[in-house]
C-alpha positions as MATLAB code, in Angstrom:
seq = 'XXXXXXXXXXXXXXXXXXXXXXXXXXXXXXXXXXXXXXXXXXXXXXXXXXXXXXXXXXXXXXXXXXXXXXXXXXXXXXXXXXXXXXXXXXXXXXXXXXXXXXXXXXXXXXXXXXXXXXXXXXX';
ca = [
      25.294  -31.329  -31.000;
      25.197  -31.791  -27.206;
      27.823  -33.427  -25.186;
      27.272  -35.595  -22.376;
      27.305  -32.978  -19.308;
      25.536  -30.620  -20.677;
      21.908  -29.729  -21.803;
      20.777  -27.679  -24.952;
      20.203  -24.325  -24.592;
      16.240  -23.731  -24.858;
      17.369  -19.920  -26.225;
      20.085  -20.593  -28.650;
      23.230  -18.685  -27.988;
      23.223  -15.526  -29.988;
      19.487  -15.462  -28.884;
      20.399  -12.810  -25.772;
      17.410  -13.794  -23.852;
      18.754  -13.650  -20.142;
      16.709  -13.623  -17.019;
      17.396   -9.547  -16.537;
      16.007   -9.066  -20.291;
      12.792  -11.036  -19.613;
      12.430   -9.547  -16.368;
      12.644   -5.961  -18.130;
      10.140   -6.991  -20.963;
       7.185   -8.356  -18.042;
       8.166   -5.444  -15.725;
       7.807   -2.964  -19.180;
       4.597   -4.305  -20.194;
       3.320   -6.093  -17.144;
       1.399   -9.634  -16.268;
      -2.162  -10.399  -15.030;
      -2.484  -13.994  -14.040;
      -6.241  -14.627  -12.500;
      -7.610  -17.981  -11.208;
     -10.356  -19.100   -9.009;
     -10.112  -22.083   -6.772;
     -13.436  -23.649   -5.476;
     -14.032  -26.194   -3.488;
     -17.560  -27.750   -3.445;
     -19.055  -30.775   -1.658;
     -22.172  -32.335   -3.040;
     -22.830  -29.182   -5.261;
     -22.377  -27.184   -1.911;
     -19.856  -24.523   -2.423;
     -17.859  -24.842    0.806;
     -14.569  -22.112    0.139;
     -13.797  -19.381   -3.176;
     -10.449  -18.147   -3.340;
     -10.137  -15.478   -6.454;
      -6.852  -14.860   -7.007;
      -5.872  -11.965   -8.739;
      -2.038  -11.021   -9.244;
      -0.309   -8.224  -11.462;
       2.980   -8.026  -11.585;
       4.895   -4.638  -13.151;
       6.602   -1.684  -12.490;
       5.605    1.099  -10.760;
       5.867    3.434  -13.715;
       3.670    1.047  -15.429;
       1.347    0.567  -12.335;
       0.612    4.135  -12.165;
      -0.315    4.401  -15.922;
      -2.723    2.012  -15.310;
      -4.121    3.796  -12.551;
      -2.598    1.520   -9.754;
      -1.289    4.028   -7.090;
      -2.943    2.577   -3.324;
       0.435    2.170   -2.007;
       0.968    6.283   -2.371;
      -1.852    6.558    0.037;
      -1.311    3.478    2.577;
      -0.189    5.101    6.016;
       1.556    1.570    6.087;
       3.405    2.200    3.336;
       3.565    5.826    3.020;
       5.677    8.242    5.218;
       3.360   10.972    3.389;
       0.038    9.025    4.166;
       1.071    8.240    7.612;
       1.685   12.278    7.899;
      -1.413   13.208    6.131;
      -3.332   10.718    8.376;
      -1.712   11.946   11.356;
      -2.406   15.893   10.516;
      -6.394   14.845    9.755;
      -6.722   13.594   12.816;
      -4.973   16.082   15.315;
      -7.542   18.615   13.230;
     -10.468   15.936   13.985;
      -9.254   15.929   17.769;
      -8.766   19.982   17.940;
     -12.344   20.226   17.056;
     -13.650   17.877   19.526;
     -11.457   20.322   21.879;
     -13.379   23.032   20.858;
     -16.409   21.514   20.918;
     -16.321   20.329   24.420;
     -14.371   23.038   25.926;
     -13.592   26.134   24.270;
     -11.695   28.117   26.785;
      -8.988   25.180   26.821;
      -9.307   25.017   22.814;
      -8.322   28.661   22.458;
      -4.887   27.841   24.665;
      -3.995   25.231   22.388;
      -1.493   26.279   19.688;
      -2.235   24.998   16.204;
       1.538   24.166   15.464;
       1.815   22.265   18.618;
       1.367   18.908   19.449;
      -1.035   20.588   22.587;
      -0.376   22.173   25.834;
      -1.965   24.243   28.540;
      -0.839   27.764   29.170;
       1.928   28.119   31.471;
      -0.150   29.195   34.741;
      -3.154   26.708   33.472;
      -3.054   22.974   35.019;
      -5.225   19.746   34.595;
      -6.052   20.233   38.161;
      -6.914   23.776   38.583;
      -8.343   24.145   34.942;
];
């Protein structure tokens, strides 16, 4: 029986389906919703949007073999590190390429300077 101000309860009461245990159950076993929308004009296909959206944890993401955002620089304070070392390696070998006398004054811990008596003018 319902009374005026109020509406049934789609659940029942002793059900104990709450908003934090359904969240827990998609995040646990995750959700794929896919659609394409298409828009065509006189059998002309004018626009294809393919949407593709998962939605679970990240414990559950990585079983699945989901793991870009480990390797984002974007994202990543590891990846952005990792990126960063790459390329000061890519740039020390251009240095060495193009001038080796200045390579071999560059210190590979350091972020790059001449030696002490050595300057961009007289070098």
């Amino acid at each position: 029986m319902t009374t005026a101000g109020r509406l049934p309860d789609p659940y029942g009461r002793d059900s104990g389906a709450n908003l934090a245990d359904i969240l827990e159950r998609v995040l646990d076993k995750g959700v794929v919703i896919a659609g394409d929308i298409r828009i065509n004009l006189l059998d002309i296909e004018l626009l294809t949007v393919k949407l593709r959206l998962i939605v679970a944890s990240v414990d559950k993401a990585k079983e699945m073999g989901i793991d870009w955002w480990e390797t984002d620089p974007a994202l990543s304070s590891r990846a952005r590190r990792d990126e960063l070392a790459r390329e000061n390696a890519e740039l020390r070998e251009r240095l060495a390429a193009l001038d080796p006398d200045r390579a071999e004054s560059v210190e590979p811990g350091r972020a790059g300077s001449l030696d002490p008596g050595r300057t961009e003018r007289n070098a």
